[in-house]
N, CA, C and O atoms as a DFTB+ gen file, in Angstrom:
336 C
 N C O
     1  1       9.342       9.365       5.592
     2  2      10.311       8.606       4.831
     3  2       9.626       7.961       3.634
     4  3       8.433       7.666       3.705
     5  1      10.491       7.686       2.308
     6  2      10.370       7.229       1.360
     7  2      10.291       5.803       1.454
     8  3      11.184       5.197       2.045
     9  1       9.176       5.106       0.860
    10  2       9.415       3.592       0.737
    11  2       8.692       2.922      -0.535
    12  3       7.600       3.230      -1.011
    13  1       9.717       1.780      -1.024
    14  2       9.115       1.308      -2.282
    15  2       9.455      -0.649      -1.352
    16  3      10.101      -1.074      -0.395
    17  1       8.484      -1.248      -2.484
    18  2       7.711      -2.553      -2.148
    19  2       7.459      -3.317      -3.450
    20  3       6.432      -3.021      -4.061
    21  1       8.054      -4.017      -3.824
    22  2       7.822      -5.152      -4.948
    23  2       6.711      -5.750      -4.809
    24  3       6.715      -6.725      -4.057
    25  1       5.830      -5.486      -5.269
    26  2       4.753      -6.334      -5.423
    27  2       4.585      -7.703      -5.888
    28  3       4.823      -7.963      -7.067
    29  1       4.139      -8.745      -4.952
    30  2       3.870      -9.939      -6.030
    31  2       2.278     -11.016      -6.216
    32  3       1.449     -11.292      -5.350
    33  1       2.297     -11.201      -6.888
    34  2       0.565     -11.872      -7.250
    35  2      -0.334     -10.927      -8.130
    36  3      -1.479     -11.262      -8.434
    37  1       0.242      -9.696      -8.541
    38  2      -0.701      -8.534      -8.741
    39  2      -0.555      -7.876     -10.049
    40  3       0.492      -8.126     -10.647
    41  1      -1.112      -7.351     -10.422
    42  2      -1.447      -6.738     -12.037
    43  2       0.290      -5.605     -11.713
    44  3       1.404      -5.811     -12.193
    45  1      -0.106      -4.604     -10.859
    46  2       0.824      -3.919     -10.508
    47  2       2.231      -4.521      -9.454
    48  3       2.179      -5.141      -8.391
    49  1       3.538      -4.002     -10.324
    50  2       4.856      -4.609      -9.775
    51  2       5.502      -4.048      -8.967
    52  3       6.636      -4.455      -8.717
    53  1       4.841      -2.693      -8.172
    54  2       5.290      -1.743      -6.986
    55  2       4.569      -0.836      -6.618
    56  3       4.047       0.042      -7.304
    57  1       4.518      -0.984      -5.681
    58  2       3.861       0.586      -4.966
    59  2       5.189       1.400      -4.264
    60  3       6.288       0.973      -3.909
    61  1       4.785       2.322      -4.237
    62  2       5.666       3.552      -3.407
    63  2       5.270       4.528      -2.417
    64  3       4.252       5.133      -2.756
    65  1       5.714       4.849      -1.383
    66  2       4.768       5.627      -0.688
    67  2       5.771       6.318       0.528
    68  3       6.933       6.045       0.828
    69  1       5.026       7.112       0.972
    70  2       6.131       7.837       2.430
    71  2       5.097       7.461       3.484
    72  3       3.972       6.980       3.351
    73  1       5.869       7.852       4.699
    74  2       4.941       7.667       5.842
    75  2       5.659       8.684       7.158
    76  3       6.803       8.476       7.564
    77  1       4.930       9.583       7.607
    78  2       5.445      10.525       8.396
    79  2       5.641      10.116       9.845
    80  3       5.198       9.018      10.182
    81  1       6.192      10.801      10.647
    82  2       6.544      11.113      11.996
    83  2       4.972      10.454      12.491
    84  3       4.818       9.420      13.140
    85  1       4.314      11.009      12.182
    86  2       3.186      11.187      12.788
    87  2       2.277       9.498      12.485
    88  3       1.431       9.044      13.255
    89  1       2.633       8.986      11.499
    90  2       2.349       7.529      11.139
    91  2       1.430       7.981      10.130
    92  3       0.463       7.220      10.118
    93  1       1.327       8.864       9.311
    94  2       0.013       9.404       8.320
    95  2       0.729       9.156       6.748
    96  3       1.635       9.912       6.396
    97  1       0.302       8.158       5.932
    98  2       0.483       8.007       4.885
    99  2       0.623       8.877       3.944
   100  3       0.335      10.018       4.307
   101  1       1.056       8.743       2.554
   102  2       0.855      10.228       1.541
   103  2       1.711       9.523      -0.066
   104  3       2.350       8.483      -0.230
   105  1       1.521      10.100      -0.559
   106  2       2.036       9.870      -1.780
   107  2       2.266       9.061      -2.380
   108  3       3.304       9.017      -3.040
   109  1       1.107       7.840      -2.364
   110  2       0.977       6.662      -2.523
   111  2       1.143       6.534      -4.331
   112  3       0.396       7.189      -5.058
   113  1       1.978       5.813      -4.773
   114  2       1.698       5.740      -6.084
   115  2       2.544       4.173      -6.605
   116  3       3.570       3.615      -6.217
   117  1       1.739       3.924      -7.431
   118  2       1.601       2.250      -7.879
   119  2       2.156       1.987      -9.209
   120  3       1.629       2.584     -10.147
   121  1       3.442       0.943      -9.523
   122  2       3.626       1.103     -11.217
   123  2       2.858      -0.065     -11.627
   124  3       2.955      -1.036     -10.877
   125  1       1.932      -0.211     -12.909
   126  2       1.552      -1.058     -13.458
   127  2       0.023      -0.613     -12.555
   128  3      -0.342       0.323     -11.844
   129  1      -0.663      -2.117     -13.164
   130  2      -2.114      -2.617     -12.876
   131  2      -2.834      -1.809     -13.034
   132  3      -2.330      -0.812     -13.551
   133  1      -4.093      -1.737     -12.772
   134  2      -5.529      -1.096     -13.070
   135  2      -5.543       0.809     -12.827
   136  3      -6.245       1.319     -11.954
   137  1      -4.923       1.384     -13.476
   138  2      -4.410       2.814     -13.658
   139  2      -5.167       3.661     -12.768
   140  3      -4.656       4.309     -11.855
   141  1      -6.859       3.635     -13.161
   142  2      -7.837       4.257     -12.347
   143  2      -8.209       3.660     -11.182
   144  3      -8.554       4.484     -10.335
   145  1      -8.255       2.699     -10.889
   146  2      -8.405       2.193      -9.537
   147  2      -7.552       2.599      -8.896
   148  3      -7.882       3.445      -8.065
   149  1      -6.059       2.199      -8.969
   150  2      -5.020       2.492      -8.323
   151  2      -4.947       3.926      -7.903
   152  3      -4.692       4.357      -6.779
   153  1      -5.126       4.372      -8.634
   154  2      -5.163       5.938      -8.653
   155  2      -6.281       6.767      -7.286
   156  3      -6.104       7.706      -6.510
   157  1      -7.482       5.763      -7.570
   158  2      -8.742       5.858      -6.338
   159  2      -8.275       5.764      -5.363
   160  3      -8.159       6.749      -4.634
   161  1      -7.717       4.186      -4.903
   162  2      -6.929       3.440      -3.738
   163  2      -6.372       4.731      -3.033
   164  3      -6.801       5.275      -2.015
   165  1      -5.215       5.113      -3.896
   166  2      -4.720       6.170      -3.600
   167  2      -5.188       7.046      -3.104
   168  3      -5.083       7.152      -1.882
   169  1      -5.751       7.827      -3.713
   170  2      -6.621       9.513      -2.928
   171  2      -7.773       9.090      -2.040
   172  3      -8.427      10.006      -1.542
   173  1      -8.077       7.999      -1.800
   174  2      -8.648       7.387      -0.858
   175  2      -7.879       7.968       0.813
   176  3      -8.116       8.731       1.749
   177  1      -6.455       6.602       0.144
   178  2      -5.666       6.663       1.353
   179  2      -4.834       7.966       1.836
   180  3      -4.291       7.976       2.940
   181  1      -4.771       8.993       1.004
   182  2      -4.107       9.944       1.496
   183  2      -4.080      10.981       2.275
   184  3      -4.594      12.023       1.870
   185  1      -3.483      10.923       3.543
   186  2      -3.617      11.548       4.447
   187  2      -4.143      10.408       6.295
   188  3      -4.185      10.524       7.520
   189  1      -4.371       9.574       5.331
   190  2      -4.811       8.414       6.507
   191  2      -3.833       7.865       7.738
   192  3      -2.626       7.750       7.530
   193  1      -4.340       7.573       8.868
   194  2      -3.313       6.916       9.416
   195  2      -3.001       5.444       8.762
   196  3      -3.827       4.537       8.667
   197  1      -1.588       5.397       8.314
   198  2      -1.324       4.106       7.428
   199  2      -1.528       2.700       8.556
   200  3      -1.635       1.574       8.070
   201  1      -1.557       2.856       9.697
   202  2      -1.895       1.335      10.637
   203  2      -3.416       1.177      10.312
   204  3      -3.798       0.032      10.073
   205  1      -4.047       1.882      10.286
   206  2      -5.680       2.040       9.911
   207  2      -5.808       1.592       8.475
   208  3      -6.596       0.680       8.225
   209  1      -5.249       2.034       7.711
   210  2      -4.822       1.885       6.144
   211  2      -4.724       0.132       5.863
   212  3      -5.218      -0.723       5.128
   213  1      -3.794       0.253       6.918
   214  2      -3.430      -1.225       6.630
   215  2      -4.225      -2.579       7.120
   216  3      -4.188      -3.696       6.604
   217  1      -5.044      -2.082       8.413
   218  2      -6.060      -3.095       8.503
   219  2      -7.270      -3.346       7.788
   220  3      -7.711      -4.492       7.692
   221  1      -7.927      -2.204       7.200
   222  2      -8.903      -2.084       6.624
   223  2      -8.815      -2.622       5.067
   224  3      -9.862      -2.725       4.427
   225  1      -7.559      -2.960       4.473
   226  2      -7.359      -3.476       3.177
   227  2      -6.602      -4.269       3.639
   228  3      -5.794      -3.343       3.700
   229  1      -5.760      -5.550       4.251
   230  2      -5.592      -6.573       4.303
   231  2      -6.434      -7.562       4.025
   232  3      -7.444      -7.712       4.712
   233  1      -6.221      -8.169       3.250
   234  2      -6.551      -9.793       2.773
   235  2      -7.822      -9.510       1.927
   236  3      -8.658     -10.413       1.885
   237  1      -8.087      -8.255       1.186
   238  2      -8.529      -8.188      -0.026
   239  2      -7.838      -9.215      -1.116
   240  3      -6.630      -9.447      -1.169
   241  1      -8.882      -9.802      -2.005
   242  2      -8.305     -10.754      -3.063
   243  2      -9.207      -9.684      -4.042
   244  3     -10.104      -8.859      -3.869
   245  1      -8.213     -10.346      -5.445
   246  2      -8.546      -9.920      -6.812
   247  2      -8.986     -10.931      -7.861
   248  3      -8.244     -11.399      -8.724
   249  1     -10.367     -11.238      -7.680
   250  2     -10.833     -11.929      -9.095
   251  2     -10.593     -13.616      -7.946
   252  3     -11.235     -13.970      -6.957
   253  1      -9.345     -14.329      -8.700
   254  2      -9.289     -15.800      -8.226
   255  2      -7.841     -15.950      -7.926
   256  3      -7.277     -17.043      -7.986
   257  1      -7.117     -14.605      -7.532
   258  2      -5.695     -14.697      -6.661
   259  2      -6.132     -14.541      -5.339
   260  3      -7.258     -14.256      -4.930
   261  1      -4.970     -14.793      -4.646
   262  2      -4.789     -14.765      -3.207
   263  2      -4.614     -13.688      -2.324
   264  3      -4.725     -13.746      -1.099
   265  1      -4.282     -12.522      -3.126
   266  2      -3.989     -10.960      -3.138
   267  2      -4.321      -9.749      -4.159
   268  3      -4.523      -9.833      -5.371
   269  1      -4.320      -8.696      -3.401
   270  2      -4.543      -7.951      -4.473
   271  2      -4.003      -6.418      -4.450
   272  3      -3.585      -6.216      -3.310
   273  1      -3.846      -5.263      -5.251
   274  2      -2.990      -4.102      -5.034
   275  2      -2.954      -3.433      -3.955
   276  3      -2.004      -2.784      -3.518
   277  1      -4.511      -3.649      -3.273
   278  2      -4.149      -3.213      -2.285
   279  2      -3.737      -3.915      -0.993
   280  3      -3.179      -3.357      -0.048
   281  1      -4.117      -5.358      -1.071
   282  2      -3.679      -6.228      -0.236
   283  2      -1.769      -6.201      -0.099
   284  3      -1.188      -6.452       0.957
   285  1      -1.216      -5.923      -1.118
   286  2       0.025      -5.953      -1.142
   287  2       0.511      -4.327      -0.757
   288  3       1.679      -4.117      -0.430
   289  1      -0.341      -3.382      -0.817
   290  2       0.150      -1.739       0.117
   291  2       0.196      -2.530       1.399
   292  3       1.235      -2.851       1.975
   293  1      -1.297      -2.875       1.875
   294  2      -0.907      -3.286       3.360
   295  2      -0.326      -4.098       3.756
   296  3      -0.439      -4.338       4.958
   297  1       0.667      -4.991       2.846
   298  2       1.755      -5.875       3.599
   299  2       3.030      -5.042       3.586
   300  3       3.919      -5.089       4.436
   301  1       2.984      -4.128       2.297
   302  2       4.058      -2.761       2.801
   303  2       4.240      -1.889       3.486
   304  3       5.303      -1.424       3.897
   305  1       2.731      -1.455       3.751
   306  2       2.742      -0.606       5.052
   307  2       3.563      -1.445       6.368
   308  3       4.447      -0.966       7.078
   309  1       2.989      -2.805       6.442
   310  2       3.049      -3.443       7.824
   311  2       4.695      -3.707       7.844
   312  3       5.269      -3.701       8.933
   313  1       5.459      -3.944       6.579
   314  2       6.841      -4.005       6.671
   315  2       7.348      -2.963       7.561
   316  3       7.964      -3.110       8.617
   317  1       6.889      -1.576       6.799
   318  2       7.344      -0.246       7.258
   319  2       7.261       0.080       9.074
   320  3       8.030       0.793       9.719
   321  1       6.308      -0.546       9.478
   322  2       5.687      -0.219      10.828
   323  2       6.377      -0.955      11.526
   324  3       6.877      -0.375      12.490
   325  1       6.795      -2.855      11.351
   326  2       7.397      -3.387      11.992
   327  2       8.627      -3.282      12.095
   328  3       9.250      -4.035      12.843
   329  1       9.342      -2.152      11.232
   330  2      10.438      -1.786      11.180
   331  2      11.136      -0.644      12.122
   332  3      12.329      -0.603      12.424
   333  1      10.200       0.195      12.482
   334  2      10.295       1.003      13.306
   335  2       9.978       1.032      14.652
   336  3      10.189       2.048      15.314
């Protein structure tokens, strides 16, 4: 399934992403903020199990915020998971 996530605190104002049957992330893609990073984050995570995804980048900060692009995937992932 398809899922999009408003981002807030962060250079970037959404991420988007699916997440399969199987719980394996994919098609992660981010509007706004740091183009090439985001882009890394991404092909990093793809193909990953997104519960794994999501612990391993929680409560990353950026610079002197409280969050950061990828800190805010894994509060979307965790939406997605507690939803199901």
């Amino acid at each position: 399934m398809h899922y999009t996530h408003q981002n807030t605190g962060t250079c970037s104002r959404q991420v988007e992403f699916d997440i399969d049957e199987t719980g394996k992330i994919s098609n992660i893609c981010f509007t706004g903020g740091c183009n090439g990073n985001l882009k890394g984050i991404a092909a990093l995570c793809e193909g990953q199990d997104a519960e794994n995804i999501a612990k391993r980048i929680a409560g990353i900060k950026c610079g002197y915020k409280n969050t950061s692009c990828p800190d805010q995937l894994s509060k979307a992932i965790r939406e997605v998971l507690e939803r199901k």
